[in-house]
XYZ file of C-alpha atoms in Angstrom:
454
model
C 0.093 0.102 -0.051
C 1.304 3.147 -0.836
C 2.711 5.813 0.619
C 2.960 9.757 0.678
C 5.876 10.518 2.164
C 7.624 13.419 1.253
C 3.976 14.133 0.672
C 3.475 14.858 -3.496
C -0.100 15.936 -3.207
C -0.823 15.387 -7.009
C 0.046 11.917 -6.129
C -2.435 12.034 -3.457
C -5.008 13.140 -5.795
C -4.369 10.247 -7.980
C -4.625 7.469 -5.335
C -7.790 9.148 -4.711
C -9.254 8.604 -7.908
C -8.005 5.367 -8.454
C -9.534 4.145 -5.448
C -12.883 5.592 -6.108
C -12.850 4.145 -9.559
C -11.814 0.381 -7.806
C -14.676 0.839 -5.458
C -16.966 1.890 -8.469
C -18.174 4.773 -6.364
C -18.516 7.794 -8.832
C -19.613 7.387 -12.571
C -18.522 10.136 -14.738
C -20.195 13.657 -14.358
C -21.731 12.433 -11.153
C -21.482 15.809 -8.402
C -21.325 15.202 -4.837
C -22.632 16.703 -1.804
C -19.579 16.870 0.815
C -20.266 16.836 4.552
C -17.646 19.035 5.791
C -17.350 19.666 9.702
C -14.315 22.087 9.430
C -11.779 19.457 10.732
C -9.002 18.337 8.639
C -10.163 15.305 7.468
C -13.399 16.627 5.888
C -11.487 20.145 4.350
C -8.869 17.596 2.867
C -11.674 15.718 1.502
C -13.287 18.624 -0.045
C -10.656 20.139 -1.462
C -9.136 17.013 -2.869
C -12.368 16.340 -5.089
C -12.621 19.918 -6.037
C -8.989 20.257 -7.272
C -9.318 16.567 -9.131
C -11.857 18.474 -11.300
C -15.226 16.712 -9.675
C -18.000 19.101 -8.954
C -19.297 19.498 -4.955
C -21.688 21.060 -2.489
C -20.638 21.373 1.008
C -23.155 20.742 3.591
C -22.552 21.386 7.177
C -24.340 20.595 10.382
C -24.758 22.776 13.475
C -25.469 20.819 16.047
C -25.172 23.281 18.787
C -23.771 21.550 21.137
C -20.798 23.400 21.563
C -21.988 26.951 21.868
C -19.169 29.469 20.073
C -17.412 26.731 18.833
C -20.006 25.551 17.047
C -21.125 28.641 15.293
C -17.219 29.453 14.739
C -17.331 26.050 12.839
C -20.334 26.930 11.064
C -18.765 30.222 9.987
C -15.318 28.607 9.007
C -16.905 26.171 6.664
C -19.056 29.023 4.962
C -15.982 30.975 4.069
C -14.383 27.672 2.758
C -17.200 27.094 0.753
C -16.773 30.460 -0.816
C -13.204 30.247 -1.172
C -14.005 27.001 -3.581
C -17.068 29.247 -4.787
C -19.349 25.908 -4.179
C -22.772 26.002 -3.147
C -23.292 25.829 0.704
C -25.877 24.223 2.641
C -26.192 24.647 6.393
C -28.649 22.923 9.212
C -28.975 23.751 12.649
C -30.210 21.162 14.923
C -31.617 20.970 18.705
C -29.572 17.906 19.268
C -30.272 17.633 22.932
C -34.236 17.819 22.572
C -33.953 15.122 20.048
C -31.822 12.954 22.239
C -34.215 13.591 24.917
C -37.387 12.931 22.764
C -35.903 9.209 21.509
C -33.884 8.662 24.712
C -30.936 8.507 22.370
C -27.502 8.937 23.051
C -25.997 12.684 22.242
C -23.848 10.922 19.719
C -26.736 8.367 18.462
C -28.556 11.778 17.841
C -26.306 13.762 15.989
C -25.774 10.797 13.544
C -29.094 10.029 12.954
C -29.687 14.149 12.478
C -26.853 14.289 10.270
C -27.472 11.566 7.907
C -31.211 12.159 7.370
C -30.340 15.597 6.382
C -27.802 14.759 4.215
C -29.590 12.267 2.189
C -33.205 14.684 1.766
C -30.570 17.357 0.781
C -28.706 15.090 -1.643
C -32.587 14.114 -3.156
C -33.775 17.491 -2.953
C -30.623 19.111 -5.143
C -30.828 15.948 -7.554
C -26.864 15.070 -6.427
C -25.321 11.415 -6.708
C -23.797 10.642 -3.608
C -22.926 12.353 -0.221
C -19.256 11.760 0.753
C -17.727 11.679 4.349
C -14.291 11.849 5.258
C -13.634 8.716 6.744
C -10.673 7.527 6.241
C -8.177 4.258 7.105
C -7.490 4.862 10.812
C -11.702 5.419 11.442
C -12.108 1.922 9.545
C -9.507 0.218 12.169
C -11.442 2.075 15.268
C -14.527 0.504 13.834
C -13.099 -2.868 13.393
C -11.982 -2.511 17.295
C -15.507 -1.454 18.284
C -17.183 -4.246 16.218
C -14.728 -7.116 17.489
C -15.431 -5.909 20.938
C -19.212 -5.932 20.535
C -19.221 -9.317 19.044
C -20.623 -8.576 15.987
C -19.433 -11.368 13.555
C -17.632 -11.713 10.206
C -20.007 -8.461 9.026
C -17.935 -6.256 11.783
C -14.788 -7.145 10.160
C -15.091 -4.812 7.409
C -15.198 -1.832 9.234
C -16.739 1.225 7.148
C -17.358 0.206 3.691
C -16.562 2.535 0.907
C -19.821 2.691 -0.299
C -23.425 2.275 1.203
C -26.367 3.131 -0.979
C -25.909 6.560 -1.580
C -23.367 7.445 0.956
C -19.865 7.129 -0.115
C -16.041 7.272 1.795
C -13.550 8.156 -0.558
C -10.704 8.555 1.902
C -10.690 5.298 3.377
C -7.231 4.810 1.370
C -5.738 7.317 3.255
C -4.286 7.348 6.866
C -4.653 10.346 9.242
C -0.828 11.143 8.252
C -1.455 11.055 4.851
C -4.370 13.924 5.241
C -2.283 15.537 7.866
C 0.671 15.866 4.887
C -1.773 16.731 2.423
C -3.049 19.825 4.473
C 0.467 20.604 5.109
C 1.189 20.637 1.442
C -1.314 22.689 0.137
C -1.242 24.731 3.025
C -4.853 24.477 4.098
C -6.496 25.569 7.418
C -8.996 24.201 9.325
C -10.702 24.436 13.003
C -10.476 21.773 15.685
C -13.310 20.063 17.658
C -12.831 20.479 21.586
C -14.871 17.356 21.667
C -12.110 15.148 19.965
C -9.661 15.160 23.168
C -12.590 13.435 25.093
C -12.792 9.838 25.714
C -16.191 9.784 27.057
C -16.895 8.223 23.257
C -15.880 4.812 22.681
C -14.268 5.355 19.134
C -11.972 8.350 21.076
C -10.839 5.634 23.582
C -9.631 3.433 20.997
C -8.211 6.175 19.517
C -6.625 7.435 22.633
C -5.277 4.205 24.443
C -5.821 1.592 22.245
C -4.141 2.546 19.125
C -0.926 4.311 20.980
C 0.112 0.747 22.594
C -0.288 -0.849 19.597
C 1.845 1.595 17.503
C 4.927 1.418 19.730
C 4.825 -2.864 19.171
C 3.724 -1.897 15.155
C 4.548 1.222 13.972
C 2.427 0.666 10.602
C -0.508 -0.986 12.339
C -3.092 1.072 10.951
C -2.056 0.844 7.597
C -1.428 -3.105 7.516
C -4.718 -3.514 9.292
C -6.225 -1.633 6.619
C -4.770 -3.798 3.908
C -6.386 -6.957 6.312
C -9.496 -5.151 6.216
C -9.455 -5.185 2.378
C -8.855 -9.056 2.622
C -11.934 -9.834 5.568
C -14.277 -8.033 2.920
C -13.629 -10.286 0.220
C -13.293 -13.290 2.379
C -16.968 -11.892 3.464
C -17.808 -12.018 0.182
C -17.634 -15.832 0.074
C -18.921 -16.534 3.433
C -22.020 -14.889 2.448
C -22.194 -17.043 -0.731
C -21.972 -19.869 1.468
C -24.398 -18.871 4.254
C -27.033 -18.276 1.021
C -26.580 -21.624 -0.081
C -27.675 -22.958 3.090
C -30.615 -20.520 3.653
C -32.172 -21.683 -0.018
C -31.460 -25.435 1.221
C -32.926 -25.363 4.503
C -35.334 -22.134 5.291
C -38.669 -22.964 3.338
C -41.132 -20.070 3.622
C -44.876 -20.743 3.674
C -47.008 -17.347 3.775
C -45.529 -15.232 6.644
C -43.740 -18.006 8.187
C -40.341 -19.809 7.554
C -39.852 -23.586 8.354
C -36.349 -24.953 8.776
C -36.081 -28.863 9.198
C -34.586 -29.949 12.807
C -32.923 -33.304 11.200
C -31.042 -31.293 8.713
C -29.896 -28.164 10.551
C -28.544 -30.618 13.192
C -26.288 -32.094 10.633
C -24.840 -28.700 9.434
C -21.068 -27.645 10.600
C -20.373 -25.330 11.732
C -23.768 -25.430 13.373
C -23.398 -22.454 15.508
C -22.208 -20.009 12.891
C -24.619 -21.568 10.728
C -27.671 -21.325 12.637
C -26.767 -17.506 13.673
C -26.545 -16.424 10.166
C -29.959 -18.318 9.352
C -31.589 -16.587 12.159
C -30.549 -13.027 12.232
C -32.804 -11.874 9.654
C -35.716 -12.549 12.091
C -34.107 -10.525 15.279
C -31.476 -13.260 16.984
C -28.239 -12.196 18.079
C -25.520 -14.468 19.335
C -27.024 -15.286 22.530
C -30.523 -15.962 20.904
C -29.498 -18.016 18.169
C -27.800 -20.439 20.971
C -30.854 -20.598 22.662
C -32.664 -21.890 19.276
C -29.967 -24.278 19.112
C -31.070 -25.774 22.237
C -34.471 -25.968 20.779
C -32.895 -28.888 18.537
C -32.829 -31.048 21.205
C -35.974 -29.871 23.091
C -39.653 -31.349 23.032
C -42.635 -29.902 20.568
C -43.821 -26.518 21.943
C -40.708 -24.771 23.246
C -39.671 -21.668 21.674
C -37.711 -18.660 21.728
C -38.619 -15.157 21.312
C -36.759 -12.382 19.842
C -37.850 -8.993 19.563
C -40.032 -9.521 16.167
C -40.436 -13.248 15.107
C -41.095 -16.563 17.774
C -39.109 -19.961 16.989
C -41.127 -22.559 18.012
C -39.903 -26.279 17.814
C -42.083 -28.315 16.039
C -42.156 -31.846 15.782
C -40.055 -32.061 12.619
C -39.702 -28.124 12.074
C -38.293 -24.956 13.743
C -41.126 -22.795 12.770
C -40.386 -19.024 12.574
C -43.509 -16.707 12.856
C -43.798 -13.233 13.427
C -45.040 -12.203 16.782
C -48.574 -10.521 16.539
C -48.997 -7.105 16.852
C -52.195 -7.122 19.234
C -52.938 -10.364 20.388
C -55.939 -8.951 22.388
C -57.931 -7.163 19.470
C -61.645 -7.662 19.410
C -63.875 -6.992 16.827
C -67.808 -6.504 17.525
C -70.463 -7.746 14.695
C -73.584 -5.998 15.140
C -77.314 -7.016 14.337
C -77.307 -6.724 10.319
C -74.035 -5.863 9.398
C -72.765 -8.251 6.405
C -68.863 -7.944 6.553
C -66.157 -7.710 9.175
C -62.267 -7.231 8.388
C -59.782 -8.844 10.591
C -55.795 -9.102 10.353
C -55.720 -11.026 7.186
C -58.859 -12.260 6.607
C -62.545 -10.669 6.599
C -65.960 -12.733 7.614
C -69.030 -11.955 5.342
C -72.519 -12.657 6.786
C -75.877 -13.451 5.668
C -79.391 -14.432 7.165
C -81.722 -16.638 5.528
C -84.762 -19.015 6.128
C -84.140 -22.694 7.275
C -85.927 -25.230 4.775
C -84.374 -28.366 6.300
C -81.695 -29.165 3.625
C -78.577 -30.986 4.921
C -76.174 -28.416 6.171
C -72.796 -28.732 4.051
C -69.193 -29.265 5.807
C -67.205 -26.467 5.498
C -64.295 -25.668 8.113
C -64.512 -22.120 6.780
C -68.116 -21.300 6.801
C -70.744 -21.773 10.221
C -74.166 -22.120 9.750
C -75.751 -21.124 13.123
C -79.070 -21.054 14.597
C -80.029 -17.260 14.435
C -82.714 -17.859 17.774
C -79.821 -18.709 19.830
C -77.704 -15.848 19.096
C -77.171 -12.385 21.016
C -75.705 -9.439 19.499
C -73.175 -7.776 19.160
C -71.426 -10.691 18.453
C -67.732 -10.803 19.262
C -64.591 -12.051 17.119
C -61.464 -12.489 19.636
C -58.483 -14.299 19.391
C -58.604 -17.123 21.880
C -57.363 -16.884 25.339
C -56.067 -19.522 27.987
C -59.268 -20.963 29.909
C -61.237 -20.981 26.916
C -63.781 -23.773 26.758
C -67.178 -24.962 24.245
C -69.133 -27.815 23.703
C -67.664 -29.294 20.507
C -70.505 -29.862 17.628
C -71.572 -33.837 17.980
C -70.121 -33.815 21.727
C -72.388 -31.870 23.520
C -69.500 -31.808 26.244
C -67.667 -29.361 27.582
C -63.646 -29.070 26.179
C -61.034 -26.902 26.826
C -60.048 -25.255 23.242
C -56.309 -26.141 24.649
C -57.164 -29.647 24.714
C -59.002 -29.335 21.643
C -55.891 -28.022 20.195
C -53.718 -31.038 21.322
C -56.063 -33.393 19.608
C -55.860 -31.549 16.292
C -52.097 -31.501 16.759
C -51.673 -27.857 15.937
C -48.414 -26.147 16.371
C -48.030 -22.936 18.832
C -47.946 -20.754 15.755
C -51.131 -22.671 14.519
C -52.931 -22.093 18.095
C -51.607 -18.594 18.039
C -53.677 -17.913 14.971
C -56.827 -19.172 16.495
C -59.971 -16.445 16.452
C -63.140 -17.532 18.051
C -66.631 -16.093 17.731
C -68.320 -15.326 20.779
C -72.118 -14.890 21.747
C -73.054 -13.390 25.115
C -70.153 -14.684 26.322
C -70.136 -18.021 25.224
C -68.286 -19.160 22.298
C -70.153 -19.980 18.791
C -67.299 -20.992 16.508
C -63.968 -22.132 16.827
C -63.356 -20.506 13.966
C -62.182 -22.657 10.918
C -61.831 -25.528 13.112
C -65.112 -26.389 14.915
C -68.956 -25.058 16.109
C -70.611 -24.994 19.540
C -73.543 -27.542 19.799
C -75.332 -25.282 21.396
C -75.772 -23.254 18.426
C -76.054 -25.559 15.674
C -79.382 -25.710 13.453
C -81.608 -28.643 14.497
C -84.901 -29.509 12.491
C -86.859 -27.076 14.697
C -84.468 -24.273 13.385
C -86.656 -21.076 11.297
C -83.505 -18.712 10.713
C -80.022 -19.542 10.336
C -77.033 -17.242 10.307
C -74.068 -18.281 7.859
C -70.645 -16.914 8.136
C -67.769 -17.586 6.011
C -64.156 -16.878 6.469
C -62.056 -15.818 3.724
C -58.173 -14.931 3.763
C -57.067 -11.340 2.417
C -53.344 -12.169 2.397
């Protein structure tokens, strides 16, 4: 990897172009929105792009966190943009209020505000990409942060050169390279006093982790930067392998996903593959380990993530989205002809009974209208519910009925019931209640039909 010592600004610009071409982050004729804080890195980036003949506009975020220093930075960047004669954009944020409202750290709040505004501005101005001044050491620091947090192989790539419309053209350069360019071009910059604080994790790594490493390995940043490139390439191969396992093992049926237990138990390395397969469903490494234990558990055991439930069935791990509202209930008034529910609808009609045999259809209920009291209620079943199954005329808990029907936990969670005056009339799609059956004495029947809508 090339160094620039003694510093050659022209070669540095050539290296910038070569990096952008290699990473395919700048189509010909594109104009960039450059985020400039006023610090050395962002000033160098804007100047490098401008003097390389790449059209730019400059954007500055004033987070109003450092009083007069924040206003000083804004004034500096405004003048810098004027010197380059390029368009200048600025946005003032109430970062403390945003952080408090969202229960975020100041650092998280500033990041969210910054990138949301930059993207909004980029779209409004019709620009190709937003360029930030992250450099090689930022990538190395991110690697150490990711390793410490246990993010897995995806954390080894550090900061990517391109993510959507966001590009980082300086990832090829070290902090020393940038300092050399600033000196060679005699460029001024402003210093953010918060960079000296150790309260941010990145600053702690910058001040206390990398310096001792440099004593043992003087070129640690550049060497680690080269390793990051190899990690990125290794990750591509890794993801190809994971995708192969995903195609073999994960089967989608409607909104649910099925993974065969026996086949998953045979894969190696199990922990890694299981984690990657389950990660899209809200699993971290800890939850993935719990899910692996389900392979040896009995049917009905489950692991719950923030978004899904992973249930051990007889032959499968069944992954189902968490219901957003398990306690929802819907009323049906007399004369109502339709009710919409999550995933299905019910149509209703009333007719005179002529004595013909009642068709057998699990999705259609033929009820003795004289036994019903409006409003009817449709709700999810709950523990303790019971009915008198048609033909049995004997009380039975729904939980026992589900066992007889061999329902999995995800299937149980999708069961709705129709209720009249606190009595279950119909376990929908499954069984009518004997008390509401049509008999030879019935005069009017109410017909309800379930139809899926997704």
